[in-house]
């Protein structure tokens, strides 16, 4: 992926996913701190903050999931456009840096070119018996992996709901023990 992203024509948002993941990790660390401290100190305030943060994260997960499935066609078109740009650059200058980039695409997708006619000039992997259209393969890969992302998202949302339920149960148990004393 570094070879694909290091090209000067790579889109600005190529690393945006990494930045989002780092930010989400920092937020989750803070939320986890609220939960641990709230449970250890039996603090209703910290457990309530933990619940509120989990609720916001749950809403963000649902929103991101909806946008991912709505924007699937746009993602496929952007990925195909990136390949077409690299393909056109390669056809203009077959010996340049693009040669390595287009070869990485071909190896990763097990395809070669946009059409079956022009594949003789492209750097194709040796182990492909029947060359496939890369634009179709990009669509197939995104379609196949977006379902996996959806399943993982549902599992994470279920875990978030599990955490919200237990934080409220613990918060209510703390309130009930304090009322008895």
Short mmCIF file of C-alpha atoms in Angstrom, two decimals:
data_model
loop_
_atom_site.label_atom_id
_atom_site.label_comp_id
_atom_site.label_asym_id
_atom_site.label_seq_id
_atom_site.Cartn_x
_atom_site.Cartn_y
_atom_site.Cartn_z
CA UNK A 1 0.00 0.00 0.00
CA UNK A 2 2.91 2.35 0.61
CA UNK A 3 3.88 2.15 -3.06
CA UNK A 4 0.33 2.97 -4.08
CA UNK A 5 0.05 5.87 -1.65
CA UNK A 6 3.47 7.39 -2.26
CA UNK A 7 2.65 8.37 -5.81
CA UNK A 8 2.24 12.11 -6.24
CA UNK A 9 -1.14 11.55 -7.90
CA UNK A 10 -2.57 9.56 -4.99
CA UNK A 11 -5.69 11.15 -3.55
CA UNK A 12 -5.41 13.41 -0.52
CA UNK A 13 -7.73 11.24 1.51
CA UNK A 14 -5.73 8.03 1.01
CA UNK A 15 -4.36 8.14 4.56
CA UNK A 16 -7.53 9.64 6.04
CA UNK A 17 -8.67 6.20 7.21
CA UNK A 18 -5.48 5.80 9.22
CA UNK A 19 -5.93 9.18 10.86
CA UNK A 20 -9.52 8.32 11.75
CA UNK A 21 -8.41 5.03 13.30
CA UNK A 22 -5.72 6.75 15.39
CA UNK A 23 -8.25 9.35 16.56
CA UNK A 24 -10.82 6.66 17.36
CA UNK A 25 -8.19 4.76 19.35
CA UNK A 26 -7.40 7.84 21.41
CA UNK A 27 -11.09 8.45 22.08
CA UNK A 28 -11.64 4.81 23.05
CA UNK A 29 -8.69 4.99 25.46
CA UNK A 30 -10.30 7.98 27.16
CA UNK A 31 -13.68 6.28 27.26
CA UNK A 32 -12.12 3.12 28.70
CA UNK A 33 -10.43 5.24 31.35
CA UNK A 34 -13.83 6.67 32.35
CA UNK A 35 -15.25 3.16 32.60
CA UNK A 36 -12.36 1.69 34.60
CA UNK A 37 -12.13 4.61 37.01
CA UNK A 38 -15.91 4.70 37.41
CA UNK A 39 -16.04 1.00 38.24
CA UNK A 40 -13.00 1.08 40.54
CA UNK A 41 -14.08 4.18 42.48
CA UNK A 42 -17.78 3.28 42.25
CA UNK A 43 -18.46 6.70 40.76
CA UNK A 44 -21.86 7.21 39.21
CA UNK A 45 -20.61 10.34 37.46
CA UNK A 46 -17.78 8.55 35.66
CA UNK A 47 -20.00 5.59 34.79
CA UNK A 48 -22.59 8.03 33.41
CA UNK A 49 -19.85 9.71 31.33
CA UNK A 50 -18.78 6.26 30.12
CA UNK A 51 -22.36 5.47 29.12
CA UNK A 52 -22.76 8.83 27.34
CA UNK A 53 -19.51 8.35 25.42
CA UNK A 54 -20.53 4.84 24.40
CA UNK A 55 -23.89 6.18 23.24
CA UNK A 56 -22.19 8.80 21.07
CA UNK A 57 -19.79 6.18 19.69
CA UNK A 58 -22.72 3.86 18.95
CA UNK A 59 -24.50 6.64 17.05
CA UNK A 60 -21.29 7.36 15.10
CA UNK A 61 -20.94 3.66 14.23
CA UNK A 62 -24.49 3.51 12.91
CA UNK A 63 -23.97 6.71 10.90
CA UNK A 64 -20.67 5.47 9.45
CA UNK A 65 -22.26 2.16 8.50
CA UNK A 66 -25.13 3.86 6.71
CA UNK A 67 -22.77 6.18 4.83
CA UNK A 68 -20.50 3.25 3.89
CA UNK A 69 -23.33 1.33 2.27
CA UNK A 70 -24.84 4.41 0.63
CA UNK A 71 -21.45 5.52 -0.73
CA UNK A 72 -20.39 2.11 -2.01
CA UNK A 73 -20.80 3.08 -5.67
CA UNK A 74 -18.77 6.25 -5.16
CA UNK A 75 -15.98 4.25 -3.49
CA UNK A 76 -15.91 1.81 -6.41
CA UNK A 77 -15.83 4.66 -8.94
CA UNK A 78 -12.98 6.42 -7.06
CA UNK A 79 -10.91 3.23 -6.87
CA UNK A 80 -11.50 2.58 -10.58
CA UNK A 81 -10.56 6.18 -11.41
CA UNK A 82 -7.29 5.82 -9.49
CA UNK A 83 -6.50 2.68 -11.49
CA UNK A 84 -7.43 4.33 -14.79
CA UNK A 85 -5.15 7.30 -14.00
CA UNK A 86 -2.25 4.98 -13.21
CA UNK A 87 -3.02 2.94 -16.33
CA UNK A 88 -3.02 6.06 -18.53
CA UNK A 89 0.25 7.25 -16.98
CA UNK A 90 1.80 3.86 -17.65
CA UNK A 91 0.71 3.92 -21.29
CA UNK A 92 2.36 7.34 -21.71
CA UNK A 93 5.61 6.33 -19.95
CA UNK A 94 6.04 2.52 -19.67
CA UNK A 95 9.46 2.69 -18.00
CA UNK A 96 8.63 5.10 -15.17
CA UNK A 97 7.70 4.70 -11.53
CA UNK A 98 4.13 3.86 -12.54
CA UNK A 99 5.40 0.51 -13.82
CA UNK A 100 5.91 -0.71 -10.24
CA UNK A 101 2.58 0.72 -9.07
CA UNK A 102 0.52 -0.86 -11.82
CA UNK A 103 2.29 -4.18 -11.27
CA UNK A 104 1.33 -4.09 -7.57
CA UNK A 105 -2.29 -3.53 -8.58
CA UNK A 106 -2.13 -6.47 -10.97
CA UNK A 107 -0.62 -8.78 -8.37
CA UNK A 108 -3.07 -7.74 -5.63
CA UNK A 109 -6.15 -8.05 -7.83
CA UNK A 110 -4.89 -10.93 -10.01
CA UNK A 111 -5.87 -9.02 -13.13
CA UNK A 112 -4.21 -7.32 -16.05
CA UNK A 113 -5.36 -4.15 -17.78
CA UNK A 114 -8.70 -2.59 -18.62
CA UNK A 115 -9.30 -4.52 -21.85
CA UNK A 116 -8.16 -7.85 -23.20
CA UNK A 117 -6.54 -6.24 -26.28
CA UNK A 118 -3.91 -4.02 -24.62
CA UNK A 119 -2.61 -6.50 -22.07
CA UNK A 120 0.50 -7.48 -23.97
CA UNK A 121 2.21 -4.17 -23.15
CA UNK A 122 1.38 -4.27 -19.44
CA UNK A 123 3.49 -5.78 -16.64
CA UNK A 124 1.21 -8.68 -15.71
CA UNK A 125 1.85 -11.35 -13.08
CA UNK A 126 3.09 -14.62 -14.58
CA UNK A 127 0.64 -16.90 -12.78
CA UNK A 128 -2.54 -15.50 -14.34
CA UNK A 129 -4.03 -18.08 -16.73
CA UNK A 130 -6.97 -16.02 -17.97
CA UNK A 131 -6.33 -12.27 -17.69
CA UNK A 132 -9.23 -10.41 -16.07
CA UNK A 133 -10.36 -6.84 -16.41
CA UNK A 134 -8.97 -4.86 -13.44
CA UNK A 135 -11.93 -2.47 -13.32
CA UNK A 136 -14.27 -5.42 -12.80
CA UNK A 137 -11.92 -6.94 -10.21
CA UNK A 138 -11.82 -3.66 -8.25
CA UNK A 139 -15.61 -3.73 -8.07
CA UNK A 140 -15.61 -7.40 -7.02
CA UNK A 141 -13.05 -6.84 -4.26
CA UNK A 142 -14.88 -3.85 -2.81
CA UNK A 143 -18.23 -5.68 -2.98
CA UNK A 144 -16.78 -8.74 -1.24
CA UNK A 145 -14.94 -6.87 1.50
CA UNK A 146 -17.63 -4.31 2.26
CA UNK A 147 -19.85 -7.11 3.55
CA UNK A 148 -17.06 -8.21 5.90
CA UNK A 149 -16.69 -4.63 7.13
CA UNK A 150 -20.44 -4.55 7.75
CA UNK A 151 -20.34 -7.78 9.76
CA UNK A 152 -17.43 -6.51 11.86
CA UNK A 153 -19.27 -3.21 12.38
CA UNK A 154 -22.35 -5.05 13.64
CA UNK A 155 -20.18 -7.06 16.05
CA UNK A 156 -18.54 -3.87 17.37
CA UNK A 157 -21.95 -2.20 17.75
CA UNK A 158 -23.16 -5.24 19.71
CA UNK A 159 -20.15 -4.97 22.01
CA UNK A 160 -20.87 -1.26 22.49
CA UNK A 161 -24.48 -2.03 23.46
CA UNK A 162 -23.17 -4.69 25.85
CA UNK A 163 -20.89 -2.09 27.50
CA UNK A 164 -23.73 0.44 27.78
CA UNK A 165 -26.03 -2.10 29.44
CA UNK A 166 -23.40 -3.16 31.97
CA UNK A 167 -22.39 0.39 32.79
CA UNK A 168 -26.02 1.25 33.59
CA UNK A 169 -26.46 -1.95 35.62
CA UNK A 170 -23.33 -1.11 37.61
CA UNK A 171 -24.43 2.51 38.03
CA UNK A 172 -27.85 1.39 39.34
CA UNK A 173 -26.23 -1.17 41.67
CA UNK A 174 -23.99 1.56 43.10
CA UNK A 175 -27.01 3.82 43.61
CA UNK A 176 -28.97 1.03 45.34
CA UNK A 177 -26.11 0.15 47.71
CA UNK A 178 -25.68 3.82 48.65
CA UNK A 179 -29.40 4.17 49.29
CA UNK A 180 -29.32 1.19 51.66
CA UNK A 181 -26.51 2.69 53.73
#
